Short mmCIF file of C-alpha atoms and ligand atoms in Angstrom, two decimals:
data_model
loop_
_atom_site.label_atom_id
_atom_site.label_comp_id
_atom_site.label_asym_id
_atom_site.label_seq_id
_atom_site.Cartn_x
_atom_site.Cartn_y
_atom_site.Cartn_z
CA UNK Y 1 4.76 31.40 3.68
CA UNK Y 2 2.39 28.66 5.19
CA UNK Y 3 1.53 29.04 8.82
CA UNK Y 4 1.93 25.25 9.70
CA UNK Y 5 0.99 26.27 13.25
CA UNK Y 6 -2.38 27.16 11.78
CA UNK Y 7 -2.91 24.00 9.56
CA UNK Y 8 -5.57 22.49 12.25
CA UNK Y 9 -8.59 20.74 11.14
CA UNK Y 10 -11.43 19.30 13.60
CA UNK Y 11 -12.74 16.00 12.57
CA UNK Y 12 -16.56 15.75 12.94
CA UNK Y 13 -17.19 12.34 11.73
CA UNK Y 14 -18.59 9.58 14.25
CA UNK Y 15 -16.26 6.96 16.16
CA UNK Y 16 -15.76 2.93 15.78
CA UNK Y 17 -19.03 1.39 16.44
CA UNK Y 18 -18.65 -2.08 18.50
CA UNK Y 19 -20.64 -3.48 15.43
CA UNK Y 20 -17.90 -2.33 12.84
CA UNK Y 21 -15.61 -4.37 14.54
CA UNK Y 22 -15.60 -7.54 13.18
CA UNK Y 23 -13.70 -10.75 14.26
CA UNK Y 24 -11.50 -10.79 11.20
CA UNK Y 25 -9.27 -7.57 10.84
CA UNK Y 26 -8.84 -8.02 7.15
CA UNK Y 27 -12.93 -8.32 6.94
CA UNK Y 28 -13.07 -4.63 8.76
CA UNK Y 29 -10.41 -4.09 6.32
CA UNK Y 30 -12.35 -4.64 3.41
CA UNK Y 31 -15.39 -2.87 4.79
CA UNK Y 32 -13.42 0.37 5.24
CA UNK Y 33 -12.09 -0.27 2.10
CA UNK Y 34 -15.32 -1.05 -0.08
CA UNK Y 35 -16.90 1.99 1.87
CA UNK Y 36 -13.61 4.79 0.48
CA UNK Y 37 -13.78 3.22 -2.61
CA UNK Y 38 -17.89 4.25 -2.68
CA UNK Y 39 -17.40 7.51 -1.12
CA UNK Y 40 -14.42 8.79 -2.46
CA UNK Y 41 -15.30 12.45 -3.60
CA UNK Y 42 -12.63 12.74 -6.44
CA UNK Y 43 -11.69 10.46 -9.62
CA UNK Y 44 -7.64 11.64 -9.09
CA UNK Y 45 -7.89 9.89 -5.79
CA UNK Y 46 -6.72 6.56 -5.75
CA UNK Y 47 -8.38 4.89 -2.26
CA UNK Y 48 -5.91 2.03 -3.10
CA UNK Y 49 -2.59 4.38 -2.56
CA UNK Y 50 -1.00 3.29 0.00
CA UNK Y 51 2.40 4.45 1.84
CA UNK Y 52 4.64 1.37 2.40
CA UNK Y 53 7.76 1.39 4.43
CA UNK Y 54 10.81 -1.20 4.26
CA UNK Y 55 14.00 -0.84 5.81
CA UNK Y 56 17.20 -2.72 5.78
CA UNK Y 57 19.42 -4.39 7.67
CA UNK Y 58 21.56 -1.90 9.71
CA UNK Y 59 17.37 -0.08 10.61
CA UNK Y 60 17.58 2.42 7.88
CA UNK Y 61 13.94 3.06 6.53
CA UNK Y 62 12.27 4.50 3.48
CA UNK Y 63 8.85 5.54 2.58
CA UNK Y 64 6.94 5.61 -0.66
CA UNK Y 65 2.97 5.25 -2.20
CA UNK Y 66 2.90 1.70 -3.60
CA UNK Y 67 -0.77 0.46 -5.31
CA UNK Y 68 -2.70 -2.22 -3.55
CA UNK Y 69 -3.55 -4.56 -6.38
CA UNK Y 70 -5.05 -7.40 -4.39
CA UNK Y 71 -6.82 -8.86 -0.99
CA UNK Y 72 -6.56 -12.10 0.02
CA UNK Y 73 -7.79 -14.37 2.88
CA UNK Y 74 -5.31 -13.14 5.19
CA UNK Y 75 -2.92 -11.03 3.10
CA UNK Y 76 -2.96 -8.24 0.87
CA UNK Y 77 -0.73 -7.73 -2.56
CA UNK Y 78 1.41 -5.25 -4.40
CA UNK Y 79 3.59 -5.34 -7.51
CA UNK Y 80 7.22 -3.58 -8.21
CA UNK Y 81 10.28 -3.57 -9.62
CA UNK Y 82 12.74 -6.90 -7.12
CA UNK Y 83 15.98 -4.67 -7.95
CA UNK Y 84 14.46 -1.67 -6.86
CA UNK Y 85 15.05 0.21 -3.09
CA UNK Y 86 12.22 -1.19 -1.56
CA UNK Y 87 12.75 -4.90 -3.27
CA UNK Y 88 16.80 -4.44 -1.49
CA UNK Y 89 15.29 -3.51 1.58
CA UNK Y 90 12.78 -6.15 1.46
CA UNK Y 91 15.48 -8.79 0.86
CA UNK Y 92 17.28 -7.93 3.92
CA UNK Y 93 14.50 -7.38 6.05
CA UNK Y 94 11.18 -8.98 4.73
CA UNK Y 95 8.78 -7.18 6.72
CA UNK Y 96 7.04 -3.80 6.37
CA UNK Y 97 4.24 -1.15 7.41
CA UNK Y 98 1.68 0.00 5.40
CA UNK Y 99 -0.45 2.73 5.70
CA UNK Y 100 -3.89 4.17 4.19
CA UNK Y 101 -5.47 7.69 4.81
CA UNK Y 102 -8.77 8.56 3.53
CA UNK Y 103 -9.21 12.08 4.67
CA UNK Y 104 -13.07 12.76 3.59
CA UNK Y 105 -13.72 9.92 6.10
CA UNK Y 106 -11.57 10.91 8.70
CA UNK Y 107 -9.85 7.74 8.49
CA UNK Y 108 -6.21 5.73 8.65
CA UNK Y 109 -5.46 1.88 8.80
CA UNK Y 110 -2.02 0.67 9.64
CA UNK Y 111 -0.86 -2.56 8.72
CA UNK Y 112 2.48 -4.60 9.48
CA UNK Y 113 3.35 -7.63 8.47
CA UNK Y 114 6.11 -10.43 7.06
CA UNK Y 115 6.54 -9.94 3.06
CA UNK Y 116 7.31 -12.45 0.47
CA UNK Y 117 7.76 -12.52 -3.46
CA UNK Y 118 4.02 -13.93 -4.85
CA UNK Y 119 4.42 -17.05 -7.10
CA UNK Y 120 5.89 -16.23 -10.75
CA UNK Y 121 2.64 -17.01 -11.87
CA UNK Y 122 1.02 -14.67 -9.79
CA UNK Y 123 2.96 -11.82 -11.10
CA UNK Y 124 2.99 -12.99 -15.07
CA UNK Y 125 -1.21 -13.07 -14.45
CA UNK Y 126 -0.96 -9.33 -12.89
CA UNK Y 127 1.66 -8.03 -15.28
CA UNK Y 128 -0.22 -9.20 -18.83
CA UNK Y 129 -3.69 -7.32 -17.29
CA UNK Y 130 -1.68 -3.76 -17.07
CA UNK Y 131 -1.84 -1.29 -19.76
CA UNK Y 132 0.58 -2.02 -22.74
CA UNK Y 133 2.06 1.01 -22.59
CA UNK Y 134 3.04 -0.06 -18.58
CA UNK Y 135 4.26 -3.24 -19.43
CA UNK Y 136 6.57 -1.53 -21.87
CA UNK Y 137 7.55 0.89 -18.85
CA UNK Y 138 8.61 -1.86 -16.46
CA UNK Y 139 10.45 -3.59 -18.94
CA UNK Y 140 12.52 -0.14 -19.87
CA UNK Y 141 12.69 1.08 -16.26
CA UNK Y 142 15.66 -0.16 -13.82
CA UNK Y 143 13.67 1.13 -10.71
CA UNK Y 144 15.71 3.15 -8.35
CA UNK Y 145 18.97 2.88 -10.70
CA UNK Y 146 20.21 6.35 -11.54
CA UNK Y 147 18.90 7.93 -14.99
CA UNK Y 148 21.21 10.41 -16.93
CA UNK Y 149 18.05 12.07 -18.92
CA UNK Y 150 14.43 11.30 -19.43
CA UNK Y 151 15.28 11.36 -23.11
CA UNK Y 152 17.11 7.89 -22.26
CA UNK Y 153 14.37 5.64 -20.57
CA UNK Y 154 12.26 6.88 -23.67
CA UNK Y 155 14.49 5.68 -26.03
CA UNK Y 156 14.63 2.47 -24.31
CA UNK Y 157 11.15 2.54 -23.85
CA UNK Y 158 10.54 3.34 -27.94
CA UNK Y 159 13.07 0.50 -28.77
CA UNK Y 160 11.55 -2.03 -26.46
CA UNK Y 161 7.92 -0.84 -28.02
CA UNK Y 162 9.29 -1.92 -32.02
CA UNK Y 163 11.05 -4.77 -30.56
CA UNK Y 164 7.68 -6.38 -29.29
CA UNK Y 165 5.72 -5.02 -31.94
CA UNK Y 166 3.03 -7.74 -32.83
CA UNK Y 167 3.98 -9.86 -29.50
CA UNK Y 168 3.36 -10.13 -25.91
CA UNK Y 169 5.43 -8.34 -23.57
CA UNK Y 170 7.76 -10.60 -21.59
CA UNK Y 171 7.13 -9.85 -17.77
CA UNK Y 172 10.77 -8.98 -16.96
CA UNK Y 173 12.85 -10.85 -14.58
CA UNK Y 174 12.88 -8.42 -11.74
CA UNK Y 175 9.36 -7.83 -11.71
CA UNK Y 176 6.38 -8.96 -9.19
CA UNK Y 177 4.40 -9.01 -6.66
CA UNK Y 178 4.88 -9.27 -3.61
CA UNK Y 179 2.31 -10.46 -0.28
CA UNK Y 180 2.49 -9.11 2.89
CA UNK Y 181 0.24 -10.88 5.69
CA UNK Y 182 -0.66 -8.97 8.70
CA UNK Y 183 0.30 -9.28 11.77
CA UNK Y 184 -1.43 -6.39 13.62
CA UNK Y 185 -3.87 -4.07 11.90
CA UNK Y 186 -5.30 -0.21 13.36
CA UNK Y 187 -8.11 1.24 12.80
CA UNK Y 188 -7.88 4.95 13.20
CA UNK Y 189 -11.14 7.04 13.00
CA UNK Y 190 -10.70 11.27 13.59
CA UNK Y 191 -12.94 12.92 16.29
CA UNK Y 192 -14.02 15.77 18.13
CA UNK Y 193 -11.54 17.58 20.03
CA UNK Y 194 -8.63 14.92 19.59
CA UNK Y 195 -10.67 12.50 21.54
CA UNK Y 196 -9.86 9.92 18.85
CA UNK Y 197 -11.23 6.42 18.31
CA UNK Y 198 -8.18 3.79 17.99
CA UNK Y 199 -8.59 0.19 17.63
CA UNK Y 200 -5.96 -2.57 17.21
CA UNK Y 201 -6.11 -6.03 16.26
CA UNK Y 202 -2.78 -7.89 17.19
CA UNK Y 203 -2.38 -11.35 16.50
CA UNK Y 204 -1.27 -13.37 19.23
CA UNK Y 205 -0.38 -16.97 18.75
CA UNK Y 206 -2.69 -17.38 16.14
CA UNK Y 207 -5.26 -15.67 17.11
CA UNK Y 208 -6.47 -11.93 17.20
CA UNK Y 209 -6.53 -10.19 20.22
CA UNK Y 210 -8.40 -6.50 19.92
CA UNK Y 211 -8.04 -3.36 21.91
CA UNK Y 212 -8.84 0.34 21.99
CA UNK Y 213 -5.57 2.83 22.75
CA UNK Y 214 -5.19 6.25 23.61
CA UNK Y 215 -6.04 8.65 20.99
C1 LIG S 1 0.11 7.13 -6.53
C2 LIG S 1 1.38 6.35 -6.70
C3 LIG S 1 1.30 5.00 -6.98
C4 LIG S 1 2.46 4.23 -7.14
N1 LIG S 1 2.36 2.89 -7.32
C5 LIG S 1 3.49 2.14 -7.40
C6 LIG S 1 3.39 0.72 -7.48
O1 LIG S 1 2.31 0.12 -7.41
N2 LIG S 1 4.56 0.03 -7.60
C7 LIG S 1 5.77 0.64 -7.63
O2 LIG S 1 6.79 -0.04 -7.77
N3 LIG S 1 5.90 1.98 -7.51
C8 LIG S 1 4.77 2.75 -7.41
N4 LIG S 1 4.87 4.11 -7.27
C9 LIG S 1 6.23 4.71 -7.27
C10 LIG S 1 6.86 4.55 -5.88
O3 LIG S 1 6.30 5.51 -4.98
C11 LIG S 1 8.40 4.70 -5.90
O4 LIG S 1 8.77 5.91 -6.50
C12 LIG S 1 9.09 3.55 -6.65
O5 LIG S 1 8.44 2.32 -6.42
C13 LIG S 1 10.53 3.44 -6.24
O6 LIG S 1 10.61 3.25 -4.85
P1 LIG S 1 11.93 2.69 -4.12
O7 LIG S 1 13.12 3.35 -4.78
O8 LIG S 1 11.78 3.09 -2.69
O9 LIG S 1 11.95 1.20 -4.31
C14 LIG S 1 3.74 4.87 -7.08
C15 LIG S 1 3.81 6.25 -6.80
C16 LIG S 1 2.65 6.96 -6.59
C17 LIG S 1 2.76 8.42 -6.24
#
């Protein structure tokens, strides 16, 4: 058996330099970003994973890895299925936390923020540049619905593949994006001995205030 108390690693890598920390959140954001995306040390890593958690009404949350597919001025966008857990949740409660962890760097950003559906255009633009093969997949798949077999969403998925045989796939109704814009971001960087660096941009009547925490 594992020896969780064991599991320790120390994390070597240098803190948040006054200079990384730009006035814009989402423009540290992107920095951290573009600099994963360049260092990442293995193609089965996906830098733009990211673990996004909804809840609903009565405060009941859920977690799962949703793919960051754009970044905008001052929010950032992901696609799914509208019926689905999270899209339930979302409609009760449209606001949610994301998080990214890029372990080589020693590094986690946390974002929160109000959610809304992205224009129908939006999603029809995003849905025709995926794969074939995934547009057939989110046509044939009602997320989060119960399944009897795997044998049955690849029926549906073989049907759906001779019925649009030739043709565009139709982005289907419950499918999209969605936008979340920030409302506070943090900017986690792993040191020596637990001595952290933590920085948090809140925004504060339209602006952003900035602050270092407690490891
Ligand atoms: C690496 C990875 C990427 C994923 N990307 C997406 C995605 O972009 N959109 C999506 O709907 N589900 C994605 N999923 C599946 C979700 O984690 C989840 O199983 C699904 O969206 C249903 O979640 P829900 O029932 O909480 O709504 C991804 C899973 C993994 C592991």
């Amino acid at each position: 058996m594992v020896d969780f108390q064991d599991l320790r690693k120390e994390y070597e890598t240098h803190g948040i330099d006054e200079s990384e920390l730009l006035d814009e959140p989402m423009d540290v954001f992107k920095t951290w970003f573009v600099g994963a995306s360049e260092s990442c040390p293995a193609p089965w890593f996906e830098t733009n994973a990211m673990t996004l958690s909804t809840s609903d009404g009565k405060g009941h949350i859920t977690s799962r890895v949703v793919l960051l597919k754009g970044v905008d001025a001052d929010s950032i966008r992901f696609y799914t299925n509208y019926r689905s857990t999270k899209g339930q949740q979302l409609a009760a409660n449209a606001y949610a936390a994301v998080n990214f962890h890029w372990p080589w760097l020693g590094r986690q950003v946390r974002l929160t923020g109000a959610v809304e559906k992205t224009s129908r255009e939006d999603s029809e633009t995003y849905f025709h540049t995926r794969p074939r093969g995934s547009q057939i997949g989110a046509l044939a798949s009602k997320q989060s619905s119960e399944l009897d077999s795997p044998e049955v969403l690849a029926q549906i998925a073989a049907e759906l593949e001779s019925k649009y045989e030739g043709q565009a796939v139709p982005l289907p109704e419950a499918w999209g994006g969605y936008r979340l814009t920030p409302d506070s971001f943090e900017f986690w960087q792993g040191r020596l001995n637990r001595l952290h660096d933590r920085v948090v941009y809140r925004n504060e009547f339209g602006n952003w205030a900035r602050r270092r925490l407690s490891p």
